[in-house]
Amino acid sequence: MKTIDEDIKSGNYKQIYLLYGTEDYLKRQYRDKLKAGLTQAGEDSPMGGMLSGGGDMNFNRFEGKDINPREVIDLAETLPFFAERRVILIENSGFFKSSCEELAEYLGEPAPSAFFFFVEEE
């Protein structure tokens, strides 16, 4: 959690985060912090805050066991709209327990503009 706080403070984000465990409150808190940090339009962005809510155009959320990994990968390969990042949140997918080879292989070298964060029970 300390690493996430430091990344948010510095604005230097990793492309992949995994939040897991039984502390639902902490997972939600850090999920929301990461979303806010990753999707906010920076002062030096090309649009400079001209698009209100512009961060949400490049934010996608998937939840549940029926997530199609190919759809997630295709979305990650799509360039963000007037932003530096495309942010993808995946919750309670079970990918880490059941092993999703296609997504695991992609995450080895994701698109430079794609940022993922996973929130899982296990």
PDB file of N, CA and C in Angstrom, residues 31-91:
ATOM      1  N   ARG A  31      -8.413   1.184  -4.696  1.00  0.00           N
ATOM      2  CA  ARG A  31      -8.975   1.139  -6.054  1.00  0.00           C
ATOM      3  C   ARG A  31      -9.403   2.546  -6.468  1.00  0.00           C
ATOM      4  N   ASP A  32     -10.110   3.232  -5.583  1.00  0.00           N
ATOM      5  CA  ASP A  32     -10.592   4.571  -5.899  1.00  0.00           C
ATOM      6  C   ASP A  32      -9.448   5.575  -6.028  1.00  0.00           C
ATOM      7  N   LYS A  33      -8.417   5.435  -5.181  1.00  0.00           N
ATOM      8  CA  LYS A  33      -7.247   6.314  -5.284  1.00  0.00           C
ATOM      9  C   LYS A  33      -6.528   6.121  -6.615  1.00  0.00           C
ATOM     10  N   LEU A  34      -6.339   4.865  -6.998  1.00  0.00           N
ATOM     11  CA  LEU A  34      -5.666   4.583  -8.270  1.00  0.00           C
ATOM     12  C   LEU A  34      -6.481   5.106  -9.447  1.00  0.00           C
ATOM     13  N   LYS A  35      -7.784   4.871  -9.412  1.00  0.00           N
ATOM     14  CA  LYS A  35      -8.631   5.356 -10.511  1.00  0.00           C
ATOM     15  C   LYS A  35      -8.518   6.870 -10.634  1.00  0.00           C
ATOM     16  N   ALA A  36      -8.628   7.567  -9.509  1.00  0.00           N
ATOM     17  CA  ALA A  36      -8.549   9.030  -9.538  1.00  0.00           C
ATOM     18  C   ALA A  36      -7.194   9.500 -10.074  1.00  0.00           C
ATOM     19  N   GLY A  37      -6.126   8.893  -9.609  1.00  0.00           N
ATOM     20  CA  GLY A  37      -4.791   9.301 -10.041  1.00  0.00           C
ATOM     21  C   GLY A  37      -4.518   8.992 -11.496  1.00  0.00           C
ATOM     22  N   LEU A  38      -4.913   7.812 -11.927  1.00  0.00           N
ATOM     23  CA  LEU A  38      -4.623   7.395 -13.299  1.00  0.00           C
ATOM     24  C   LEU A  38      -5.499   8.086 -14.337  1.00  0.00           C
ATOM     25  N   THR A  39      -6.697   8.483 -13.964  1.00  0.00           N
ATOM     26  CA  THR A  39      -7.615   9.062 -14.951  1.00  0.00           C
ATOM     27  C   THR A  39      -7.647  10.573 -14.956  1.00  0.00           C
ATOM     28  N   GLN A  40      -7.032  11.230 -13.969  1.00  0.00           N
ATOM     29  CA  GLN A  40      -7.096  12.695 -13.955  1.00  0.00           C
ATOM     30  C   GLN A  40      -6.281  13.271 -15.087  1.00  0.00           C
ATOM     31  N   ALA A  41      -6.800  14.330 -15.695  1.00  0.00           N
ATOM     32  CA  ALA A  41      -6.070  15.020 -16.765  1.00  0.00           C
ATOM     33  C   ALA A  41      -5.007  15.883 -16.124  1.00  0.00           C
ATOM     34  N   GLY A  42      -3.773  15.631 -16.458  1.00  0.00           N
ATOM     35  CA  GLY A  42      -2.674  16.404 -15.885  1.00  0.00           C
ATOM     36  C   GLY A  42      -2.632  17.820 -16.427  1.00  0.00           C
ATOM     37  N   GLU A  43      -1.991  18.683 -15.700  1.00  0.00           N
ATOM     38  CA  GLU A  43      -1.863  20.081 -16.119  1.00  0.00           C
ATOM     39  C   GLU A  43      -1.125  20.185 -17.451  1.00  0.00           C
ATOM     40  N   ASP A  44      -0.229  19.228 -17.696  1.00  0.00           N
ATOM     41  CA  ASP A  44       0.567  19.289 -18.921  1.00  0.00           C
ATOM     42  C   ASP A  44      -0.016  18.419 -20.029  1.00  0.00           C
ATOM     43  N   SER A  45      -1.252  17.932 -19.852  1.00  0.00           N
ATOM     44  CA  SER A  45      -1.854  17.128 -20.911  1.00  0.00           C
ATOM     45  C   SER A  45      -2.216  18.035 -22.080  1.00  0.00           C
ATOM     46  N   PRO A  46      -2.311  17.489 -23.303  1.00  0.00           N
ATOM     47  CA  PRO A  46      -2.587  18.310 -24.475  1.00  0.00           C
ATOM     48  C   PRO A  46      -3.883  19.105 -24.353  1.00  0.00           C
ATOM     49  N   MET A  47      -4.876  18.567 -23.655  1.00  0.00           N
ATOM     50  CA  MET A  47      -6.154  19.254 -23.537  1.00  0.00           C
ATOM     51  C   MET A  47      -6.196  20.147 -22.306  1.00  0.00           C
ATOM     52  N   GLY A  48      -5.252  19.994 -21.384  1.00  0.00           N
ATOM     53  CA  GLY A  48      -5.147  20.864 -20.234  1.00  0.00           C
ATOM     54  C   GLY A  48      -6.428  21.011 -19.432  1.00  0.00           C
ATOM     55  N   GLY A  49      -7.196  19.941 -19.304  1.00  0.00           N
ATOM     56  CA  GLY A  49      -8.420  19.992 -18.526  1.00  0.00           C
ATOM     57  C   GLY A  49      -9.605  20.554 -19.299  1.00  0.00           C
ATOM     58  N   MET A  50      -9.476  20.743 -20.622  1.00  0.00           N
ATOM     59  CA  MET A  50     -10.575  21.294 -21.414  1.00  0.00           C
ATOM     60  C   MET A  50     -11.758  20.344 -21.486  1.00  0.00           C
ATOM     61  N   LEU A  51     -11.506  19.064 -21.379  1.00  0.00           N
ATOM     62  CA  LEU A  51     -12.593  18.087 -21.435  1.00  0.00           C
ATOM     63  C   LEU A  51     -12.998  17.728 -20.021  1.00  0.00           C
ATOM     64  N   SER A  52     -14.151  18.162 -19.584  1.00  0.00           N
ATOM     65  CA  SER A  52     -14.563  17.771 -18.240  1.00  0.00           C
ATOM     66  C   SER A  52     -14.989  16.320 -18.279  1.00  0.00           C
ATOM     67  N   GLY A  53     -14.502  15.556 -17.323  1.00  0.00           N
ATOM     68  CA  GLY A  53     -14.805  14.137 -17.306  1.00  0.00           C
ATOM     69  C   GLY A  53     -14.053  13.354 -18.366  1.00  0.00           C
ATOM     70  N   GLY A  54     -13.049  13.960 -18.990  1.00  0.00           N
ATOM     71  CA  GLY A  54     -12.310  13.311 -20.061  1.00  0.00           C
ATOM     72  C   GLY A  54     -11.639  12.032 -19.625  1.00  0.00           C
ATOM     73  N   GLY A  55     -11.282  11.952 -18.343  1.00  0.00           N
ATOM     74  CA  GLY A  55     -10.639  10.748 -17.846  1.00  0.00           C
ATOM     75  C   GLY A  55     -11.525   9.530 -17.943  1.00  0.00           C
ATOM     76  N   ASP A  56     -12.841   9.729 -17.803  1.00  0.00           N
ATOM     77  CA  ASP A  56     -13.764   8.602 -17.850  1.00  0.00           C
ATOM     78  C   ASP A  56     -13.910   8.016 -19.249  1.00  0.00           C
ATOM     79  N   MET A  57     -13.607   8.797 -20.274  1.00  0.00           N
ATOM     80  CA  MET A  57     -13.677   8.272 -21.635  1.00  0.00           C
ATOM     81  C   MET A  57     -12.631   7.187 -21.857  1.00  0.00           C
ATOM     82  N   ASN A  58     -11.567   7.247 -21.094  1.00  0.00           N
ATOM     83  CA  ASN A  58     -10.466   6.302 -21.250  1.00  0.00           C
ATOM     84  C   ASN A  58     -10.376   5.334 -20.079  1.00  0.00           C
ATOM     85  N   PHE A  59     -11.469   5.200 -19.347  1.00  0.00           N
ATOM     86  CA  PHE A  59     -11.538   4.285 -18.209  1.00  0.00           C
ATOM     87  C   PHE A  59     -12.584   3.224 -18.504  1.00  0.00           C
ATOM     88  N   ASN A  60     -12.206   1.960 -18.324  1.00  0.00           N
ATOM     89  CA  ASN A  60     -13.134   0.854 -18.529  1.00  0.00           C
ATOM     90  C   ASN A  60     -13.063  -0.091 -17.348  1.00  0.00           C
ATOM     91  N   ARG A  61     -14.218  -0.599 -16.954  1.00  0.00           N
ATOM     92  CA  ARG A  61     -14.310  -1.490 -15.802  1.00  0.00           C
ATOM     93  C   ARG A  61     -14.966  -2.798 -16.225  1.00  0.00           C
ATOM     94  N   PHE A  62     -14.353  -3.893 -15.812  1.00  0.00           N
ATOM     95  CA  PHE A  62     -14.890  -5.227 -16.054  1.00  0.00           C
ATOM     96  C   PHE A  62     -15.036  -5.907 -14.703  1.00  0.00           C
ATOM     97  N   GLU A  63     -16.100  -6.688 -14.549  1.00  0.00           N
ATOM     98  CA  GLU A  63     -16.291  -7.380 -13.283  1.00  0.00           C
ATOM     99  C   GLU A  63     -16.902  -8.751 -13.523  1.00  0.00           C
ATOM    100  N   GLY A  64     -16.446  -9.718 -12.729  1.00  0.00           N
ATOM    101  CA  GLY A  64     -17.039 -11.048 -12.744  1.00  0.00           C
ATOM    102  C   GLY A  64     -16.202 -12.091 -13.459  1.00  0.00           C
ATOM    103  N   LYS A  65     -16.668 -13.292 -13.369  1.00  0.00           N
ATOM    104  CA  LYS A  65     -15.943 -14.446 -13.917  1.00  0.00           C
ATOM    105  C   LYS A  65     -16.104 -14.610 -15.426  1.00  0.00           C
ATOM    106  N   ASP A  66     -17.047 -13.897 -16.041  1.00  0.00           N
ATOM    107  CA  ASP A  66     -17.333 -14.085 -17.470  1.00  0.00           C
ATOM    108  C   ASP A  66     -16.666 -13.044 -18.364  1.00  0.00           C
ATOM    109  N   ILE A  67     -15.562 -12.479 -17.925  1.00  0.00           N
ATOM    110  CA  ILE A  67     -14.862 -11.463 -18.711  1.00  0.00           C
ATOM    111  C   ILE A  67     -14.152 -12.145 -19.879  1.00  0.00           C
ATOM    112  N   ASN A  68     -14.301 -11.563 -21.056  1.00  0.00           N
ATOM    113  CA  ASN A  68     -13.648 -12.079 -22.256  1.00  0.00           C
ATOM    114  C   ASN A  68     -12.251 -11.448 -22.354  1.00  0.00           C
ATOM    115  N   PRO A  69     -11.189 -12.244 -22.162  1.00  0.00           N
ATOM    116  CA  PRO A  69      -9.830 -11.695 -22.206  1.00  0.00           C
ATOM    117  C   PRO A  69      -9.501 -11.017 -23.539  1.00  0.00           C
ATOM    118  N   ARG A  70     -10.018 -11.524 -24.640  1.00  0.00           N
ATOM    119  CA  ARG A  70      -9.753 -10.935 -25.954  1.00  0.00           C
ATOM    120  C   ARG A  70     -10.323  -9.518 -26.023  1.00  0.00           C
ATOM    121  N   GLU A  71     -11.497  -9.293 -25.429  1.00  0.00           N
ATOM    122  CA  GLU A  71     -12.113  -7.968 -25.404  1.00  0.00           C
ATOM    123  C   GLU A  71     -11.246  -6.990 -24.599  1.00  0.00           C
ATOM    124  N   VAL A  72     -10.716  -7.453 -23.482  1.00  0.00           N
ATOM    125  CA  VAL A  72      -9.845  -6.623 -22.641  1.00  0.00           C
ATOM    126  C   VAL A  72      -8.574  -6.256 -23.415  1.00  0.00           C
ATOM    127  N   ILE A  73      -7.984  -7.224 -24.089  1.00  0.00           N
ATOM    128  CA  ILE A  73      -6.751  -6.988 -24.853  1.00  0.00           C
ATOM    129  C   ILE A  73      -7.014  -6.011 -26.000  1.00  0.00           C
ATOM    130  N   ASP A  74      -8.113  -6.213 -26.728  1.00  0.00           N
ATOM    131  CA  ASP A  74      -8.452  -5.305 -27.832  1.00  0.00           C
ATOM    132  C   ASP A  74      -8.626  -3.876 -27.326  1.00  0.00           C
ATOM    133  N   LEU A  75      -9.280  -3.733 -26.184  1.00  0.00           N
ATOM    134  CA  LEU A  75      -9.468  -2.408 -25.600  1.00  0.00           C
ATOM    135  C   LEU A  75      -8.123  -1.799 -25.202  1.00  0.00           C
ATOM    136  N   ALA A  76      -7.239  -2.595 -24.613  1.00  0.00           N
ATOM    137  CA  ALA A  76      -5.925  -2.112 -24.191  1.00  0.00           C
ATOM    138  C   ALA A  76      -5.097  -1.651 -25.395  1.00  0.00           C
ATOM    139  N   GLU A  77      -5.309  -2.254 -26.530  1.00  0.00           N
ATOM    140  CA  GLU A  77      -4.576  -1.890 -27.744  1.00  0.00           C
ATOM    141  C   GLU A  77      -5.148  -0.643 -28.420  1.00  0.00           C
ATOM    142  N   THR A  78      -6.316  -0.197 -27.994  1.00  0.00           N
ATOM    143  CA  THR A  78      -6.937   1.006 -28.555  1.00  0.00           C
ATOM    144  C   THR A  78      -6.308   2.236 -27.917  1.00  0.00           C
ATOM    145  N   LEU A  79      -5.853   3.157 -28.733  1.00  0.00           N
ATOM    146  CA  LEU A  79      -5.220   4.369 -28.210  1.00  0.00           C
ATOM    147  C   LEU A  79      -6.228   5.184 -27.405  1.00  0.00           C
ATOM    148  N   PRO A  80      -5.767   5.818 -26.330  1.00  0.00           N
ATOM    149  CA  PRO A  80      -6.672   6.652 -25.533  1.00  0.00           C
ATOM    150  C   PRO A  80      -7.090   7.896 -26.310  1.00  0.00           C
ATOM    151  N   PHE A  81      -8.243   8.436 -25.971  1.00  0.00           N
ATOM    152  CA  PHE A  81      -8.802   9.601 -26.631  1.00  0.00           C
ATOM    153  C   PHE A  81      -8.394  10.857 -25.867  1.00  0.00           C
ATOM    154  N   PHE A  82      -7.553  11.700 -26.456  1.00  0.00           N
ATOM    155  CA  PHE A  82      -7.072  12.953 -25.855  1.00  0.00           C
ATOM    156  C   PHE A  82      -6.512  12.757 -24.451  1.00  0.00           C
ATOM    157  N   ALA A  83      -5.774  11.701 -24.249  1.00  0.00           N
ATOM    158  CA  ALA A  83      -5.169  11.425 -22.943  1.00  0.00           C
ATOM    159  C   ALA A  83      -3.916  10.589 -23.152  1.00  0.00           C
ATOM    160  N   GLU A  84      -3.143  10.465 -22.081  1.00  0.00           N
ATOM    161  CA  GLU A  84      -1.922   9.666 -22.138  1.00  0.00           C
ATOM    162  C   GLU A  84      -2.183   8.191 -21.888  1.00  0.00           C
ATOM    163  N   ARG A  85      -3.286   7.889 -21.156  1.00  0.00           N
ATOM    164  CA  ARG A  85      -3.503   6.518 -20.701  1.00  0.00           C
ATOM    165  C   ARG A  85      -4.901   6.007 -20.992  1.00  0.00           C
ATOM    166  N   ARG A  86      -4.970   4.712 -21.207  1.00  0.00           N
ATOM    167  CA  ARG A  86      -6.235   3.976 -21.177  1.00  0.00           C
ATOM    168  C   ARG A  86      -6.148   3.138 -19.907  1.00  0.00           C
ATOM    169  N   VAL A  87      -7.103   3.324 -18.997  1.00  0.00           N
ATOM    170  CA  VAL A  87      -7.090   2.673 -17.691  1.00  0.00           C
ATOM    171  C   VAL A  87      -8.160   1.593 -17.668  1.00  0.00           C
ATOM    172  N   ILE A  88      -7.757   0.379 -17.294  1.00  0.00           N
ATOM    173  CA  ILE A  88      -8.664  -0.757 -17.278  1.00  0.00           C
ATOM    174  C   ILE A  88      -8.676  -1.366 -15.879  1.00  0.00           C
ATOM    175  N   LEU A  89      -9.852  -1.379 -15.279  1.00  0.00           N
ATOM    176  CA  LEU A  89     -10.061  -1.975 -13.961  1.00  0.00           C
ATOM    177  C   LEU A  89     -10.768  -3.311 -14.149  1.00  0.00           C
ATOM    178  N   ILE A  90     -10.205  -4.363 -13.551  1.00  0.00           N
ATOM    179  CA  ILE A  90     -10.806  -5.692 -13.613  1.00  0.00           C
ATOM    180  C   ILE A  90     -11.008  -6.166 -12.182  1.00  0.00           C
ATOM    181  N   GLU A  91     -12.278  -6.454 -11.832  1.00  0.00           N
ATOM    182  CA  GLU A  91     -12.610  -6.849 -10.466  1.00  0.00           C
ATOM    183  C   GLU A  91     -13.213  -8.247 -10.416  1.00  0.00           C
TER     184      GLU A  91
END
